[in-house]
Coordinates of C-alpha atoms in Angstrom, one line a residue:
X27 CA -42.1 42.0 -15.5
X28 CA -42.0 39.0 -13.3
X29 CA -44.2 39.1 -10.5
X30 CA -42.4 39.0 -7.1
X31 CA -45.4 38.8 -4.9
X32 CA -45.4 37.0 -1.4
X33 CA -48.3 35.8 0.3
X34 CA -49.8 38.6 2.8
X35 CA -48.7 38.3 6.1
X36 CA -50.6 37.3 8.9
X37 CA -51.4 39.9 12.0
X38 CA -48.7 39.1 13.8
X39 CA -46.1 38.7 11.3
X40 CA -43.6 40.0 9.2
X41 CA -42.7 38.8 5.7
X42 CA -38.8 40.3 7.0
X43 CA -38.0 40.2 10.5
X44 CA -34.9 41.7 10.0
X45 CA -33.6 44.9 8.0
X46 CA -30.5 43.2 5.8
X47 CA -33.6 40.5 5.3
X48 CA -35.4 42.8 3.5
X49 CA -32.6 44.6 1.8
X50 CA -31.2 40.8 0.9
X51 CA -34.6 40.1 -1.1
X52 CA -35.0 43.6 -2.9
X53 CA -31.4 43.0 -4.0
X54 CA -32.1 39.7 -5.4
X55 CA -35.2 40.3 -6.7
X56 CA -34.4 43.6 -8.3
X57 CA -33.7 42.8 -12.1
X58 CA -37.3 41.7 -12.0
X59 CA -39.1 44.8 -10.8
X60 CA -40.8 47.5 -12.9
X61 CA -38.6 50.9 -13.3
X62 CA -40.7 52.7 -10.7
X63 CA -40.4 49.7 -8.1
X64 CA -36.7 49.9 -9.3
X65 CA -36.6 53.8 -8.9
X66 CA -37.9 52.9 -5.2
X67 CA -35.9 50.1 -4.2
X68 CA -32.3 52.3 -5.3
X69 CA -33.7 55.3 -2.8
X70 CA -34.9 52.6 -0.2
X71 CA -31.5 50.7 0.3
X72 CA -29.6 54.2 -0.9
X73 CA -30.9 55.8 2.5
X74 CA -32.5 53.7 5.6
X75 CA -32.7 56.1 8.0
X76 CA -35.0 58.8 5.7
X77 CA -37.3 55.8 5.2
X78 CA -37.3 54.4 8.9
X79 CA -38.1 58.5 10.0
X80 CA -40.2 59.7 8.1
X81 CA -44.0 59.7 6.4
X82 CA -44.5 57.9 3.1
X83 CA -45.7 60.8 1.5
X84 CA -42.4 62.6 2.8
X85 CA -40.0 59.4 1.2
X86 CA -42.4 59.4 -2.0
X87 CA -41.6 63.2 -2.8
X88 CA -37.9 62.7 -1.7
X89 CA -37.7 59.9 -4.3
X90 CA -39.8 61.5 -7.0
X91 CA -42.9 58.6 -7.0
X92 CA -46.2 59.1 -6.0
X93 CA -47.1 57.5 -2.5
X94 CA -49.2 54.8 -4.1
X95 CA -46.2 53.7 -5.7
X96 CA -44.2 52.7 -2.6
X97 CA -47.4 50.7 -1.0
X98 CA -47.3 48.5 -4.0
X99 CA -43.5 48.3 -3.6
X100 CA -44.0 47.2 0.2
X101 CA -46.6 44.7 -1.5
X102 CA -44.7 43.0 -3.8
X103 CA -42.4 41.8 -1.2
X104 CA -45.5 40.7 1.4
X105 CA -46.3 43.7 3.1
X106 CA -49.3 44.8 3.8
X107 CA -48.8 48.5 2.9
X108 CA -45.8 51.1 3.0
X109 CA -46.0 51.5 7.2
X110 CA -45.4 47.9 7.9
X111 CA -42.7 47.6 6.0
X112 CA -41.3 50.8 7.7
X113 CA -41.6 48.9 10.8
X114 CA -38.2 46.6 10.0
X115 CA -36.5 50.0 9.4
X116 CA -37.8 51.8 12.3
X117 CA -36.3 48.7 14.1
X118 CA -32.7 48.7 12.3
X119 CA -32.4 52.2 14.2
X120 CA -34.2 50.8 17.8
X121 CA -30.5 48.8 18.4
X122 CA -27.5 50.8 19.0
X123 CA -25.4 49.2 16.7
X124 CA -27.4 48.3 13.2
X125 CA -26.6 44.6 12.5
X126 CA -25.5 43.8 16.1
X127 CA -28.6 41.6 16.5
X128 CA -27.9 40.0 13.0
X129 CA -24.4 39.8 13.5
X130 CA -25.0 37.1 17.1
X131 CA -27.3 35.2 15.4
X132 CA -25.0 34.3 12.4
X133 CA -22.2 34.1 14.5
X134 CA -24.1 31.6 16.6
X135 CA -25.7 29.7 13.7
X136 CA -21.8 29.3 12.3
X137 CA -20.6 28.1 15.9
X138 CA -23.8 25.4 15.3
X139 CA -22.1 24.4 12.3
X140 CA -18.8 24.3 13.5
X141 CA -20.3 21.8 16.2
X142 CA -22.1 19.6 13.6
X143 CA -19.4 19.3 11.3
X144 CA -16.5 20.4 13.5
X145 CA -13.4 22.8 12.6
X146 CA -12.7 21.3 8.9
X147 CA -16.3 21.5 7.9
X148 CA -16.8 24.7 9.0
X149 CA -13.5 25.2 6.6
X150 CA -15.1 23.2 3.6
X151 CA -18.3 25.3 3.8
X152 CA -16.5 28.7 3.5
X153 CA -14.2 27.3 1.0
X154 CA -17.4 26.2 -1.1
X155 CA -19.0 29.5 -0.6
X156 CA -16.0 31.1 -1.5
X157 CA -15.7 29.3 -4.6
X158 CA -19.5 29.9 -5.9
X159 CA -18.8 33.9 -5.2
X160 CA -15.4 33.9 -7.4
X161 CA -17.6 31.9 -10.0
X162 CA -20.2 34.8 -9.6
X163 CA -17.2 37.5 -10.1
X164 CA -16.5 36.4 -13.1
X165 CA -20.0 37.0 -14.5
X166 CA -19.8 40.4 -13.1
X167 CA -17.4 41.6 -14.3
X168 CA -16.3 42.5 -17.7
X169 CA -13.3 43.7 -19.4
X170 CA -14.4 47.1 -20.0
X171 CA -15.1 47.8 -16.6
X172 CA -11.4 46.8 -16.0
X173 CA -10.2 48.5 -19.3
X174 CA -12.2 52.0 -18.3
X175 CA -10.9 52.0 -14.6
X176 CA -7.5 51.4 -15.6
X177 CA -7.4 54.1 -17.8
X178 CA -8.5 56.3 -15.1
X179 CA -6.4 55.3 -12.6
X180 CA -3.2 55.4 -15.5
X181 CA -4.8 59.1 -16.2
X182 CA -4.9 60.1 -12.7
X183 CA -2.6 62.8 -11.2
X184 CA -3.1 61.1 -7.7
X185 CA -5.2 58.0 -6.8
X186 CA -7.0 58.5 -3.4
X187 CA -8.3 55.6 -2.1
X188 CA -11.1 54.9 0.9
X189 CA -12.1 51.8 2.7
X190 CA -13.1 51.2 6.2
X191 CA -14.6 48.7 8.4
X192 CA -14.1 45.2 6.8
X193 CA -13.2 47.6 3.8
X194 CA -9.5 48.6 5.0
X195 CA -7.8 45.6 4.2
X196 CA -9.1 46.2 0.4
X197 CA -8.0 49.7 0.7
X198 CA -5.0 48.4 1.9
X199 CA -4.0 46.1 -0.2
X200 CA -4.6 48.4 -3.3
X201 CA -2.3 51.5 -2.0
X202 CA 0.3 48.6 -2.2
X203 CA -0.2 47.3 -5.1
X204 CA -0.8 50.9 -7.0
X205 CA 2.3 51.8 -5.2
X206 CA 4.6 49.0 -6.6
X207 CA 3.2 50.4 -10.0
X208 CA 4.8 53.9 -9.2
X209 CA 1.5 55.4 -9.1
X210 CA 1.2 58.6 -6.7
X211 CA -1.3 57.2 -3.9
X212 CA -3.4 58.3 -0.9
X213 CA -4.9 56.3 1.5
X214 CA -7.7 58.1 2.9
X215 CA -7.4 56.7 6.4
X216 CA -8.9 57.4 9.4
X217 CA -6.3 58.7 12.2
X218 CA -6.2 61.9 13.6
X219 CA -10.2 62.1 11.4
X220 CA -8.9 63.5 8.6
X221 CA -10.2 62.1 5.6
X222 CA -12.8 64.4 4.6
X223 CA -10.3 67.3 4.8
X224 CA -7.3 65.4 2.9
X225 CA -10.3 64.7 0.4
X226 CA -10.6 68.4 -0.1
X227 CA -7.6 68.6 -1.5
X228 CA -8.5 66.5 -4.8
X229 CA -8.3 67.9 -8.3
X230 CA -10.0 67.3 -11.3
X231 CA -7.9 65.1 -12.6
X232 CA -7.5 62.6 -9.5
X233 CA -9.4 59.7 -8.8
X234 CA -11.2 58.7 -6.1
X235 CA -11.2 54.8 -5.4
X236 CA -13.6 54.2 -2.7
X237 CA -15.0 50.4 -1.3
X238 CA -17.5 49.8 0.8
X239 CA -20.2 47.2 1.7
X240 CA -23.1 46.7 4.1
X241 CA -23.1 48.3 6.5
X242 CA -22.0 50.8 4.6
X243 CA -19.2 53.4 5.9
X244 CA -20.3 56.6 6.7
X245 CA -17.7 58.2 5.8
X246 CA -16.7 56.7 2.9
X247 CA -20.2 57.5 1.5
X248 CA -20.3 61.0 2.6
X249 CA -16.7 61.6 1.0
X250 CA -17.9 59.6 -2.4
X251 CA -20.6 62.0 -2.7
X252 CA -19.0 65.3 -2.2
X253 CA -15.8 64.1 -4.7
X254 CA -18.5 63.4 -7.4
X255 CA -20.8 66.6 -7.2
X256 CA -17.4 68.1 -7.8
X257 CA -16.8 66.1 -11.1
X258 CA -14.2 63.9 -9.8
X259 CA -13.9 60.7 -11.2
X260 CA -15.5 57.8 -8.7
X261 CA -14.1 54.0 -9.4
X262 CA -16.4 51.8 -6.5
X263 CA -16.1 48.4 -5.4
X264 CA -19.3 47.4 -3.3
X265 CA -21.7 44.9 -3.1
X266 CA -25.2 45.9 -4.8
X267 CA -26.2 48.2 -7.7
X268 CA -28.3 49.0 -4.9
X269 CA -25.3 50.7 -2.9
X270 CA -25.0 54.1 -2.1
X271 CA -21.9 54.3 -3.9
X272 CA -23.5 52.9 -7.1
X273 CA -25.2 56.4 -7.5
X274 CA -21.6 57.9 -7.4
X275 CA -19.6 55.9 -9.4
X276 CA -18.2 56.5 -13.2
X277 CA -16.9 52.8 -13.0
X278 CA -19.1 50.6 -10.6
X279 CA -17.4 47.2 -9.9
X280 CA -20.1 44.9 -7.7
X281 CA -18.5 41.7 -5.4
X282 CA -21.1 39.2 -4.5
X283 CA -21.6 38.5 -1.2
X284 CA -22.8 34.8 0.4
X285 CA -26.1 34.7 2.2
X286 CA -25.6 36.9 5.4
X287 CA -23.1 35.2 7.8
X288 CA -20.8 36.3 10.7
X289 CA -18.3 35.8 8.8
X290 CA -17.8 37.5 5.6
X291 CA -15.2 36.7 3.4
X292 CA -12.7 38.9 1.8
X293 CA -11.8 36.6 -0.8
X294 CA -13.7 37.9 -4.2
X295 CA -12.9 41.2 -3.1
X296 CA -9.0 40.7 -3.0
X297 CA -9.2 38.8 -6.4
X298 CA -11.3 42.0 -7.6
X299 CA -8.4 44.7 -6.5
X300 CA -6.0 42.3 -7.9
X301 CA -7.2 41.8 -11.0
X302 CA -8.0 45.7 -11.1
X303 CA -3.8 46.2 -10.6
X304 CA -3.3 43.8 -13.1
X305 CA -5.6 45.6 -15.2
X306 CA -3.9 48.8 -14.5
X307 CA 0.0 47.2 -15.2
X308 CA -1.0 46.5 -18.4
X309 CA -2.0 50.1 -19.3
X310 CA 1.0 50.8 -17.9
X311 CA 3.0 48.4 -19.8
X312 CA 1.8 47.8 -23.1
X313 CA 4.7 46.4 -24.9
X314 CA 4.9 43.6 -22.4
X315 CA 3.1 40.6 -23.3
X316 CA 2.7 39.6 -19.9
X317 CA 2.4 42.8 -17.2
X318 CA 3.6 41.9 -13.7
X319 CA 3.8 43.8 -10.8
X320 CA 7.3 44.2 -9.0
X321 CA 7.6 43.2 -5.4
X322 CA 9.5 45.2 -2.8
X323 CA 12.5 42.9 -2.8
X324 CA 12.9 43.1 -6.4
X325 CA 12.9 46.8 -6.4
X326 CA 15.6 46.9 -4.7
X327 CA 17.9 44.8 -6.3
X328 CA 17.2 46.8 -9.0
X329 CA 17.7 49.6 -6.8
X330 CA 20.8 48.4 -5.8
X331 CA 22.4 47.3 -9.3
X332 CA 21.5 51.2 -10.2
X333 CA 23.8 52.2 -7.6
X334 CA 26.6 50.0 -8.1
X335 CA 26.8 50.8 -12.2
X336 CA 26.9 54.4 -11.3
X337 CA 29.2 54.0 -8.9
X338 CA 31.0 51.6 -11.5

């Protein structure tokens, strides 16, 4: 395997200041790393707060690798041992919001940017990033990843879907668009905090559509995990192979995301659930050469000329 190894930090240093630093670099640098670092870096990302809180040889036993294993983890990516890198966890859960700290310093190294190159560069650059993480879509994802979650989602009794945060407008935008295909669907919302219990009520032969990137939803995690120990069928849209719905998920669809920034776009994401109704009108519609989805007006035209010939 390549060898990822940074330079040892100095005493008063940190190869990472930052948590989604360090997550950033294992994600990146993952295809790379033996299966055991691999093994570690999946529970590491899968579950901050268990490695922030508690003892190496506590994470080691909880991830099934000795506790030699995850010092030469923390080595490979600069660290002088296991504990120091537990530090930039430890201090993910010292601020009250995770990210908030991340989140100013973006936002005020975008406003810098804005300033140098005024309003339409700060346009260009995120229509340049944007265009480099459709580019990257398309090497991501493959036709049987769109063939196998449209045949579950044709299959499914009911399609539940769950997105939150910068999620929902995903989530959203798929309930439409299943909808306009006269599927049966479920947004898994969060008035009145009732998701988990209208998750309950899933069957075996639903489908669970859940999206979430970092920071990953609570929720949407926690209701992921309970629909698959129950056998339920798990389609995910997220970030990483390194997410914690990646662990979950019977069809595992990941969007690339720029180099942290304030503001994160939604565009790769909204080509993604697009191209997975697409995907999903063609099951649907296999003796048309070229599947479309109907919009609301022309729905009910045809609506409409239904009435009038039976009223004809």
């Amino acid at each position: 395997m390549t060898k990822v190894r940074k330079d040892p930090p100095t005493a008063n240093s940190l190869p990472h200041e930052t948590y989604e630093q360090i997550v950033n670099e294992i994600t990146a640098q993952y295809p790379k790393l033996s299966e055991r670092h691999k093994q570690a870096a999946r529970y590491i990302t899968q579950n901050p707060n268990t490695v922030a809180l508690e003892s190496i040889n506590a994470v080691a036993a909880k991830c099934g690798l000795h506790p030699s294993v995850l010092v030469r983890f923390a080595q490979v990516f600069g660290y002088s041992g296991f504990k120091q890198m537990q530090s930039v966890f430890q201090s993910r859960l010292a601020t009250a919001a995770p990210g908030y700290n991340e989140r100013i310093n973006a936002l005020e190294a975008d406003l810098r940017k804005n300033e140098e190159k005024g309003s339409l560069g700060f346009l260009q650059s995120l229509v340049i990033r944007d265009i480099a993480t459709l580019q990257e879509l398309l090497q991501n994802v493959t036709a049987a990843d769109l063939d196998n979650a449209a045949r579950l989602l044709k299959d499914a009794e009911t399609i539940y879907i769950i997105g939150q945060l910068r999620s929902e407008p995903i989530a959203l935008l798929l309930r439409y668009l299943f909808t306009m295909l006269n599927r049966r669907v479920i947004l898994l919302d969060t008035s009145g905090g009732l998701a988990p219990q209208m998750a309950k009520n899933m069957r075996d032969n639903d489908v669970l559509l859940a999206i979430a990137f970092r920071h990953y939803a609570k929720e949407v995690i926690a209701i992921a995990d309970e629909v698959f120990t129950r056998g339920i069928p798990v389609v995910a849209i997220t970030d990483s192979n390194l997410s914690p719905l990646a662990k979950d998920a019977r069809v595992l669809f990941t969007v690339p995301e720029e180099e942290y920034s304030f503001s994160r776009s939604l565009a790769a994401p909204v080509c993604l659930a697009q191209s997975i109704a697409m995907a999903l009108a063609a099951a649907l519609q296999p003796e048309k050469s070229q599947p479309r989805i109907e919009t609301i007006t022309e729905r009910e035209q045809r609506t409409e000329s239904s009435r009038k010939r039976t009223r004809a």
